[in-house]
PDB file of C-alpha atoms in Angstrom:
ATOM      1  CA  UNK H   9       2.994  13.565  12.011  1.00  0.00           C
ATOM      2  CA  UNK H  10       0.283  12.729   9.190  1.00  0.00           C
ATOM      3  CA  UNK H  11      -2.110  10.122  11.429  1.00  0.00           C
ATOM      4  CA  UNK H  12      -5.009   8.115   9.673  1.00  0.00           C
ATOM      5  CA  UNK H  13      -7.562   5.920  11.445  1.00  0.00           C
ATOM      6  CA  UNK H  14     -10.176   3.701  10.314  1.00  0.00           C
ATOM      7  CA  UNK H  15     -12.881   1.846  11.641  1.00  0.00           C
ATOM      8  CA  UNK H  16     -14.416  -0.263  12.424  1.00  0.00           C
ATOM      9  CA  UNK H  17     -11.364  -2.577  13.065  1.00  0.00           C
ATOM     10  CA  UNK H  18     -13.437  -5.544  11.539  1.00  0.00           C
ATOM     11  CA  UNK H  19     -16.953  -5.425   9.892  1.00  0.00           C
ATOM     12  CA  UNK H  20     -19.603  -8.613   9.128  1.00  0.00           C
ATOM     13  CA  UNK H  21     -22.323  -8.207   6.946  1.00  0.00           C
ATOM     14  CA  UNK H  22     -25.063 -10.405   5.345  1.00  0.00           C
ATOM     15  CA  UNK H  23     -25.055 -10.154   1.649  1.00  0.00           C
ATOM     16  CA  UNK H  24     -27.151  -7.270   0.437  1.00  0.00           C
ATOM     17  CA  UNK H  25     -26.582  -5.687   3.999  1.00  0.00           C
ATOM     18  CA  UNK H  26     -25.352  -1.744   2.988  1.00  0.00           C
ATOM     19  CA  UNK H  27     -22.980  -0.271   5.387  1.00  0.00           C
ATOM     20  CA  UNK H  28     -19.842   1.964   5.419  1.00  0.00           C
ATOM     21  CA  UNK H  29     -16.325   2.323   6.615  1.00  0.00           C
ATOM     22  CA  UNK H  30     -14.690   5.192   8.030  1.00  0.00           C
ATOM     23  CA  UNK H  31     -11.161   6.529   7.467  1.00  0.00           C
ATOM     24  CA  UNK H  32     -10.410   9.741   9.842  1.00  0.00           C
ATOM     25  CA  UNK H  33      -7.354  11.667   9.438  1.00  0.00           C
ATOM     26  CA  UNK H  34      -5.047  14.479  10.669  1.00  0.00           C
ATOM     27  CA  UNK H  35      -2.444  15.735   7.885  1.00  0.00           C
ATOM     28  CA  UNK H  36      -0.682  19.155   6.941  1.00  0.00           C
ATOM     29  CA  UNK H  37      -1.811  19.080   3.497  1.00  0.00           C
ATOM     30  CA  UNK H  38      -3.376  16.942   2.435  1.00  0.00           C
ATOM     31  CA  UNK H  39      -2.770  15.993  -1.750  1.00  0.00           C
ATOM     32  CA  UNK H  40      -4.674  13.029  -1.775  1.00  0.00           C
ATOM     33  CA  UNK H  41      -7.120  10.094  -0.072  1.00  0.00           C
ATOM     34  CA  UNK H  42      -6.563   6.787  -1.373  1.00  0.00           C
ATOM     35  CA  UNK H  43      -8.768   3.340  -1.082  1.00  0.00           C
ATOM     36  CA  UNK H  44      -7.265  -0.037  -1.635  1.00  0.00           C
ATOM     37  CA  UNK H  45      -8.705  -3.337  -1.268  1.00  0.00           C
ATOM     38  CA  UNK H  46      -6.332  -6.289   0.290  1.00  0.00           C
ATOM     39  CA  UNK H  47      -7.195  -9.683  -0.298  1.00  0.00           C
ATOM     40  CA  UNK H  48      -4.999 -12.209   2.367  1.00  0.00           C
ATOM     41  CA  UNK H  49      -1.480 -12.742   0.464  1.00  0.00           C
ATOM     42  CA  UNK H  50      -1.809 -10.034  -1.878  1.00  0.00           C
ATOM     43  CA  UNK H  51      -1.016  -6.478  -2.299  1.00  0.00           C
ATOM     44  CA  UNK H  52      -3.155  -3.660  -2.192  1.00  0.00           C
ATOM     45  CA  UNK H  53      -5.489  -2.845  -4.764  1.00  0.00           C
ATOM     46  CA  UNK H  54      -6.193   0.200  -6.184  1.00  0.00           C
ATOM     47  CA  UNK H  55      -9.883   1.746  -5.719  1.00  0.00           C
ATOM     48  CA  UNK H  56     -10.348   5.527  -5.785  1.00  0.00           C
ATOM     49  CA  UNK H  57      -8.451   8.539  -5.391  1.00  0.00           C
ATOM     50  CA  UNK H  58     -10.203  11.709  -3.697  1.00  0.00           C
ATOM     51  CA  UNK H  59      -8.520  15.194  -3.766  1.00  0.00           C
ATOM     52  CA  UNK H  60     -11.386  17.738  -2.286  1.00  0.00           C
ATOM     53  CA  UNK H  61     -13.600  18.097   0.174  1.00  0.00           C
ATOM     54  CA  UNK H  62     -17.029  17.018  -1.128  1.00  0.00           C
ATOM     55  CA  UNK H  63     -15.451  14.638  -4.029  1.00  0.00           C
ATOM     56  CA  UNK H  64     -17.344  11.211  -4.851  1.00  0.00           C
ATOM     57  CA  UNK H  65     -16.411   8.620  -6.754  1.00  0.00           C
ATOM     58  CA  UNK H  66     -18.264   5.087  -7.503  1.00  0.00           C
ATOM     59  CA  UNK H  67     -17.154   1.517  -8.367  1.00  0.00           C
ATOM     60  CA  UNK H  68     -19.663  -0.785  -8.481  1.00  0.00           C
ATOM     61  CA  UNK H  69     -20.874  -0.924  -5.179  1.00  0.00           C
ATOM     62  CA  UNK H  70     -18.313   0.950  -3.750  1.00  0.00           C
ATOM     63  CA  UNK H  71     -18.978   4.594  -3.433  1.00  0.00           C
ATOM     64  CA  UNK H  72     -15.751   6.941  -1.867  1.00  0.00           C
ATOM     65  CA  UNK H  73     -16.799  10.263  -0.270  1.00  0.00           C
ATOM     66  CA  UNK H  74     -14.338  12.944   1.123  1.00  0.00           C
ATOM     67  CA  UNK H  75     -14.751  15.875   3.704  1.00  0.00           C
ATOM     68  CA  UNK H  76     -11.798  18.040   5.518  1.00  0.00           C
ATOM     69  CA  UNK H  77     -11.209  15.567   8.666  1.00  0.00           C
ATOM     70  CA  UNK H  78     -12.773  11.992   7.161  1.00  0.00           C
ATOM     71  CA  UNK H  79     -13.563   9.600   4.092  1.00  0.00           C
ATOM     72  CA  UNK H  80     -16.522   6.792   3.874  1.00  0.00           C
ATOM     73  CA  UNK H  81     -16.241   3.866   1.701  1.00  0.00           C
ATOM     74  CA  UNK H  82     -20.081   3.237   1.004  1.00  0.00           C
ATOM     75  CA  UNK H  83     -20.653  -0.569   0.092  1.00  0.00           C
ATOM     76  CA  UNK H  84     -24.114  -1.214  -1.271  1.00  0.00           C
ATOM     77  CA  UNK H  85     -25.434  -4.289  -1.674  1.00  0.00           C
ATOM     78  CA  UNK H  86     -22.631  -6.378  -0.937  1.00  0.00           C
ATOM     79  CA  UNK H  87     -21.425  -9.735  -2.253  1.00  0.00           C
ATOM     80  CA  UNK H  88     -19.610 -12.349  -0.755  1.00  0.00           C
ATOM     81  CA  UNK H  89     -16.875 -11.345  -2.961  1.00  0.00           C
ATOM     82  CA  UNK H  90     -16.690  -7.779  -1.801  1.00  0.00           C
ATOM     83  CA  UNK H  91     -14.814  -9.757   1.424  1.00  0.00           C
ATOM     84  CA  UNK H  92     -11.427  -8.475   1.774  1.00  0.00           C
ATOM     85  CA  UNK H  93      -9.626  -5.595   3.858  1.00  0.00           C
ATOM     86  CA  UNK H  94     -10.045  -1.995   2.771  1.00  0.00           C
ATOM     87  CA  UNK H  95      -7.381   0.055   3.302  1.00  0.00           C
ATOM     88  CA  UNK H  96      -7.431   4.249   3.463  1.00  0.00           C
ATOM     89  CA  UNK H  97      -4.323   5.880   3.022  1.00  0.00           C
ATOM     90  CA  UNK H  98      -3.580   9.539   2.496  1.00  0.00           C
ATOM     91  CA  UNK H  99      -0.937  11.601   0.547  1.00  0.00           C
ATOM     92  CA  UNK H 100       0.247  15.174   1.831  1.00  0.00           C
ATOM     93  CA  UNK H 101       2.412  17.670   0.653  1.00  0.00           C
ATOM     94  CA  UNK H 102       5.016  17.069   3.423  1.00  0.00           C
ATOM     95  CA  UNK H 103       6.480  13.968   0.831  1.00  0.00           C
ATOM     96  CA  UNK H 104       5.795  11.447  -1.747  1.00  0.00           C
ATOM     97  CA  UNK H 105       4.375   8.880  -0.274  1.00  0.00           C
ATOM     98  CA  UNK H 106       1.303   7.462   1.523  1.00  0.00           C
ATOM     99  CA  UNK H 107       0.496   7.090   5.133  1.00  0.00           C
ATOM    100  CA  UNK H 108      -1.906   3.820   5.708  1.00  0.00           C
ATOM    101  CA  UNK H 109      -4.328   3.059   8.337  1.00  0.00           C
ATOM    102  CA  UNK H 110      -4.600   0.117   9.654  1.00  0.00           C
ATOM    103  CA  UNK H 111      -7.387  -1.244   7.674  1.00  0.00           C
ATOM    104  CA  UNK H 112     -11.315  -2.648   7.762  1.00  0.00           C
ATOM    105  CA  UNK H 113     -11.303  -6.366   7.526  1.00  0.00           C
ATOM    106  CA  UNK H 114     -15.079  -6.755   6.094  1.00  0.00           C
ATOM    107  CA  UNK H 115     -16.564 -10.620   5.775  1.00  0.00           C
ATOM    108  CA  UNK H 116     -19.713 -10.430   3.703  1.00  0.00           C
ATOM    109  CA  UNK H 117     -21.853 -14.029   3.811  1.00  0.00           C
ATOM    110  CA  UNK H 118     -24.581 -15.364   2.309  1.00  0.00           C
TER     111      UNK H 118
ATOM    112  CA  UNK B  16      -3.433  -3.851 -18.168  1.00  0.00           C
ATOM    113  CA  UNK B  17       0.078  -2.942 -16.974  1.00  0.00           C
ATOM    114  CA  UNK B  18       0.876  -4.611 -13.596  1.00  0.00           C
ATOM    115  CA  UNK B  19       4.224  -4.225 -11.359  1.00  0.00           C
ATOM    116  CA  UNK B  20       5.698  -7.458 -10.890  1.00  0.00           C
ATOM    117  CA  UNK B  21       7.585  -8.784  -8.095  1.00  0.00           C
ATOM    118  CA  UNK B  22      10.125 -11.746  -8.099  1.00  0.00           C
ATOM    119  CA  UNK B  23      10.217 -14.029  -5.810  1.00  0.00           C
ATOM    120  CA  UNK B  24       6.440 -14.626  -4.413  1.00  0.00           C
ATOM    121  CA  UNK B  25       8.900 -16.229  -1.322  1.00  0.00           C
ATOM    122  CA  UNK B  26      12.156 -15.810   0.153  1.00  0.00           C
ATOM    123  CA  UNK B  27      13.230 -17.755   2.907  1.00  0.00           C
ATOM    124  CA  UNK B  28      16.861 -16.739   4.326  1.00  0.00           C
ATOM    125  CA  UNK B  29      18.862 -17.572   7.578  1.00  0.00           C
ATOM    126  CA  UNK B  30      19.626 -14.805   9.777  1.00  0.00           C
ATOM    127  CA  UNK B  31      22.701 -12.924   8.935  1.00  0.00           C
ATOM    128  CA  UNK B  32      22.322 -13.303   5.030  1.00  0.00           C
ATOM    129  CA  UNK B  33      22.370 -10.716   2.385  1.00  0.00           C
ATOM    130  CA  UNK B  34      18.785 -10.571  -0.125  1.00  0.00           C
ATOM    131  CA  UNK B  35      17.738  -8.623  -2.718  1.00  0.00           C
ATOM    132  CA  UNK B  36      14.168  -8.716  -3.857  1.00  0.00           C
ATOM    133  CA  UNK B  37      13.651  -7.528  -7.504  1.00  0.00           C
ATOM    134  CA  UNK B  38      10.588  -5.808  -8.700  1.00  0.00           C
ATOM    135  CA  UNK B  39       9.544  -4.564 -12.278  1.00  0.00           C
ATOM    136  CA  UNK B  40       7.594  -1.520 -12.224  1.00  0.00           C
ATOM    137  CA  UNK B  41       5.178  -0.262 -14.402  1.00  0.00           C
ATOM    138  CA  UNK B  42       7.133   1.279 -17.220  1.00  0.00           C
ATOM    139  CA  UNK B  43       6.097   4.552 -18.091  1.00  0.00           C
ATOM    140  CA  UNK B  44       5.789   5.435 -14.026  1.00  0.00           C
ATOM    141  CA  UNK B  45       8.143   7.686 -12.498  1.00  0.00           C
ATOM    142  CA  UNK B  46       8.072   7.360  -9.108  1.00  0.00           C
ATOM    143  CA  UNK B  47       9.191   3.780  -7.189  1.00  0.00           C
ATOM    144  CA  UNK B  48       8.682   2.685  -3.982  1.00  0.00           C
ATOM    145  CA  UNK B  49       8.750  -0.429  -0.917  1.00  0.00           C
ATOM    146  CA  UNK B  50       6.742  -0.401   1.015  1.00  0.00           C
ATOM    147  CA  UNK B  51       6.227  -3.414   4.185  1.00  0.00           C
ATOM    148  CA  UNK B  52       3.692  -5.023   6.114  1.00  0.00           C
ATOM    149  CA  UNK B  53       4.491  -7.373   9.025  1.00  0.00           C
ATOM    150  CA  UNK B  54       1.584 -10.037   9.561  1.00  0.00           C
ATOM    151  CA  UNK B  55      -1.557  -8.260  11.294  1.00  0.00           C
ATOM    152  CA  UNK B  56       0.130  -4.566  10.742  1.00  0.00           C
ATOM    153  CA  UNK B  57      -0.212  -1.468   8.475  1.00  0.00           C
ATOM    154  CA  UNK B  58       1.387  -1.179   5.472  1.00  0.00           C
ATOM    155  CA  UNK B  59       4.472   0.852   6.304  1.00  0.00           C
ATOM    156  CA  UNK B  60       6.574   3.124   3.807  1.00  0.00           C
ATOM    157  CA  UNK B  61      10.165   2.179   3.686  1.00  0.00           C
ATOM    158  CA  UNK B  62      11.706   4.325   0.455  1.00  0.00           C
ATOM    159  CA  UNK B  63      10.753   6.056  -2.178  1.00  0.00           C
ATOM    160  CA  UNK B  64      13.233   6.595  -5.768  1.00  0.00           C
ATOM    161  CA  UNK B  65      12.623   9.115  -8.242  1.00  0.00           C
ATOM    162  CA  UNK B  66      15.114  10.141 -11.130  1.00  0.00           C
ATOM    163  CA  UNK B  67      17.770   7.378  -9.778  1.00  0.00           C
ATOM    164  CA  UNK B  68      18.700   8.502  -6.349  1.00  0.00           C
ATOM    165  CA  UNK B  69      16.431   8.112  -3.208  1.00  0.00           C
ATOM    166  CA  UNK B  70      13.697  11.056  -2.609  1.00  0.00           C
ATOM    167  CA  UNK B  71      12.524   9.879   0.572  1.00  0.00           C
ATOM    168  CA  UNK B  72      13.539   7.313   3.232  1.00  0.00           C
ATOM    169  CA  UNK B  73      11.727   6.173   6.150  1.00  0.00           C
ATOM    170  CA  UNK B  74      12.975   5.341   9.901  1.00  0.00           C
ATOM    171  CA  UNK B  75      12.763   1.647   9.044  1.00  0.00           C
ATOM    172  CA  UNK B  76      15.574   2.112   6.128  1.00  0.00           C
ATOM    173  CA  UNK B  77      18.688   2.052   7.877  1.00  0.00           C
ATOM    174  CA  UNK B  78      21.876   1.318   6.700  1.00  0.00           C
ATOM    175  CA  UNK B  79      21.481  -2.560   6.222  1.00  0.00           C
ATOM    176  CA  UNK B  80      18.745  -1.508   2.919  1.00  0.00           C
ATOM    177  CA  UNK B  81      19.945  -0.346  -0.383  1.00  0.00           C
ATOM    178  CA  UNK B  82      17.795   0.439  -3.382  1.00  0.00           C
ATOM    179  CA  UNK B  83      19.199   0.191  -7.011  1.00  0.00           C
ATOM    180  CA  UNK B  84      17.389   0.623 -10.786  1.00  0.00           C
ATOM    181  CA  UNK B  85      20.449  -1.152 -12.296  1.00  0.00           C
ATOM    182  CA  UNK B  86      18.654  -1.034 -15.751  1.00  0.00           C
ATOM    183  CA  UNK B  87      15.452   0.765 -17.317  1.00  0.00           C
ATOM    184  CA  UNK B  88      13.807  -2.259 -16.296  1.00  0.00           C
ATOM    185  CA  UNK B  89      14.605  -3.476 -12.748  1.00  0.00           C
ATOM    186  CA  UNK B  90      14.068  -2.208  -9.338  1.00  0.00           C
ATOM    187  CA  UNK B  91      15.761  -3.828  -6.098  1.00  0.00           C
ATOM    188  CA  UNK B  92      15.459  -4.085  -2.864  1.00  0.00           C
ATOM    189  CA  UNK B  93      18.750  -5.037  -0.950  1.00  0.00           C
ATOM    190  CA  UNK B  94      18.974  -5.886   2.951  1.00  0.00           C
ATOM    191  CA  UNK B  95      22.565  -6.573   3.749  1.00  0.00           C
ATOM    192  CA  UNK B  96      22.549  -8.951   7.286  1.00  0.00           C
ATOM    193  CA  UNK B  97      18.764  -9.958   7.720  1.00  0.00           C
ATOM    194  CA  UNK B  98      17.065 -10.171  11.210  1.00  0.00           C
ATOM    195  CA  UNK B  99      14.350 -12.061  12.376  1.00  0.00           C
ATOM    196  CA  UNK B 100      12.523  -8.810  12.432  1.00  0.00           C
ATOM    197  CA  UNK B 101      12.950  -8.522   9.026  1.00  0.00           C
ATOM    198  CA  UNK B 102      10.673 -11.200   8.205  1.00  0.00           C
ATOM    199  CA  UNK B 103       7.561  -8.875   6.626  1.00  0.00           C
ATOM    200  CA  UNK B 104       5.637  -9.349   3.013  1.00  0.00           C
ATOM    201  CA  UNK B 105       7.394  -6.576   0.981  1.00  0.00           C
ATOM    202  CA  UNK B 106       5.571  -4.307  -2.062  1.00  0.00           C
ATOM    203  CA  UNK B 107       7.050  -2.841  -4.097  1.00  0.00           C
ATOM    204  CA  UNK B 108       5.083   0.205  -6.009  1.00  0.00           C
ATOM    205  CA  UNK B 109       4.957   2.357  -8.695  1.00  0.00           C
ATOM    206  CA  UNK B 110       3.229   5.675  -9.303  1.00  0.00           C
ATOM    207  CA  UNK B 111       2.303   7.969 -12.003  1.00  0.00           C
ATOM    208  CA  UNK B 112      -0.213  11.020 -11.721  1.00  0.00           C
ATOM    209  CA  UNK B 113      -0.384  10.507  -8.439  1.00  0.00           C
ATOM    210  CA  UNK B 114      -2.111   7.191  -8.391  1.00  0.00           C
ATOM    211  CA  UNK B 115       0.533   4.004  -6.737  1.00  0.00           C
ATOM    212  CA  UNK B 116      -0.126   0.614  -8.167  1.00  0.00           C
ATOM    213  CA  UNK B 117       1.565  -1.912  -5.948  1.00  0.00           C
ATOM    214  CA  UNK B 118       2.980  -5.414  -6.679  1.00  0.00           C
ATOM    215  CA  UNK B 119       1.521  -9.119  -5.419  1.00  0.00           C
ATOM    216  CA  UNK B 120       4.642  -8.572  -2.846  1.00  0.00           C
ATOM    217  CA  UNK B 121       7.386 -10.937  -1.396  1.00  0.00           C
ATOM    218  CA  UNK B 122       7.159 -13.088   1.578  1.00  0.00           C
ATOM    219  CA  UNK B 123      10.344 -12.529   3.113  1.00  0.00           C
ATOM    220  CA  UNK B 124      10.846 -15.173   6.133  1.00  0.00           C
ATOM    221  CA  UNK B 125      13.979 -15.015   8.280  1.00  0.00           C
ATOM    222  CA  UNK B 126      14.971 -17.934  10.385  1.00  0.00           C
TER     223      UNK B 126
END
């Protein structure tokens, strides 16, 4: 069974404080790591897909890295508005659809 | 930009009743799916509906949920005699290229 875990569970920063978030993950084929962001009431957001080992992509201040067993969500310089929950989910050959974790809650303030 | 649109924001039922929550996906996608999250949990895959019928179907989907694409349009999400344990936020998404673009979601509450 396709298993995807992120951490930390919940993350504080001070604005302009760079940190990252991990997603770690155990698939059979894996097609696909996705980031979302979820702001409270909402649903997810689109950020990045990655597809290969050693892929990058960048957003802003969001940066999205990719190796065989886990992704990082790089956040540089963060606002207050980066606040929301970051969810990592993962698509794999065995079907068409994705697995989620259970999600970073990250609280940036001034 | 094209968005997938889900109607209504909130649905408030009494246990026992029949719903159906509509959705609009995007309109050149191919793929549709639900998807649910219960307050404080993971976003968790209920169906997914590709070329009319039903390609994939989680544990969750049981007998009391039906999908339908009645029209070119519309996408629905049916649950036949609510429970309490029904009561989630439910997403509907739709993907193309590999990339799912979910809806603002309903706030299904069952009393």
């Amino acid at each position: 069974e396709d298993q995807v875990t992120q951490s930390p569970e919940a993350l504080r920063l001070q604005e302009g404080e760079s940190s990252s978030l991990n997603c770690s993950y155990t698939v059979s084929g894996l097609r696909g790591l996705f980031w979302y962001r979820q702001d409270p009431g909402k649903g997810p957001e689109f950020l990045f897909t990655l597809y290969s080992a050693g892929e990058e992509k960048e957003k802003e201040r969001l940066k999205a890295t990719l190796t065989k067993k886990e992704s990082f969500l790089h956040i540089t310089a963060p606002k207050p508005e980066d606040s929301a929950t970051y969810l990592c989910a993962v698509f794999t050959g065995g079907g068409n659809k994705l697995t989620f974790g259970t999600g970073t809650q990250l609280k940036v303030e001034l | 930009e094209p968005e997938v649109t889900q109607t209504p924001s909130h649905q408030v039922t009494q246990m026992g009743q029949e719903v159906i929550l509509r959705c609009v996906p995007i309109s050149n996608h191919l793929y549709f799916y639900w998807y649910r999250q219960i307050l404080g949990q993971k976003v968790e895959f209920l169906v997914s509906f590709y070329n009319n019928e039903i390609s994939e179907k989680s544990e969750i989907f049981d007998d009391q949920f039906s999908v339908e694409r009645p029209d070119g349009s519309n996408f629905t999400l049916k649950i036949r005699s609510t429970k309490l344990e029904d009561s989630a936020m439910y997403f509907c998404a739709s993907m193309l290229e590999e990339k799912l673009f979910f809806g603002s979601g309903t706030q299904l509450s069952v009393l």
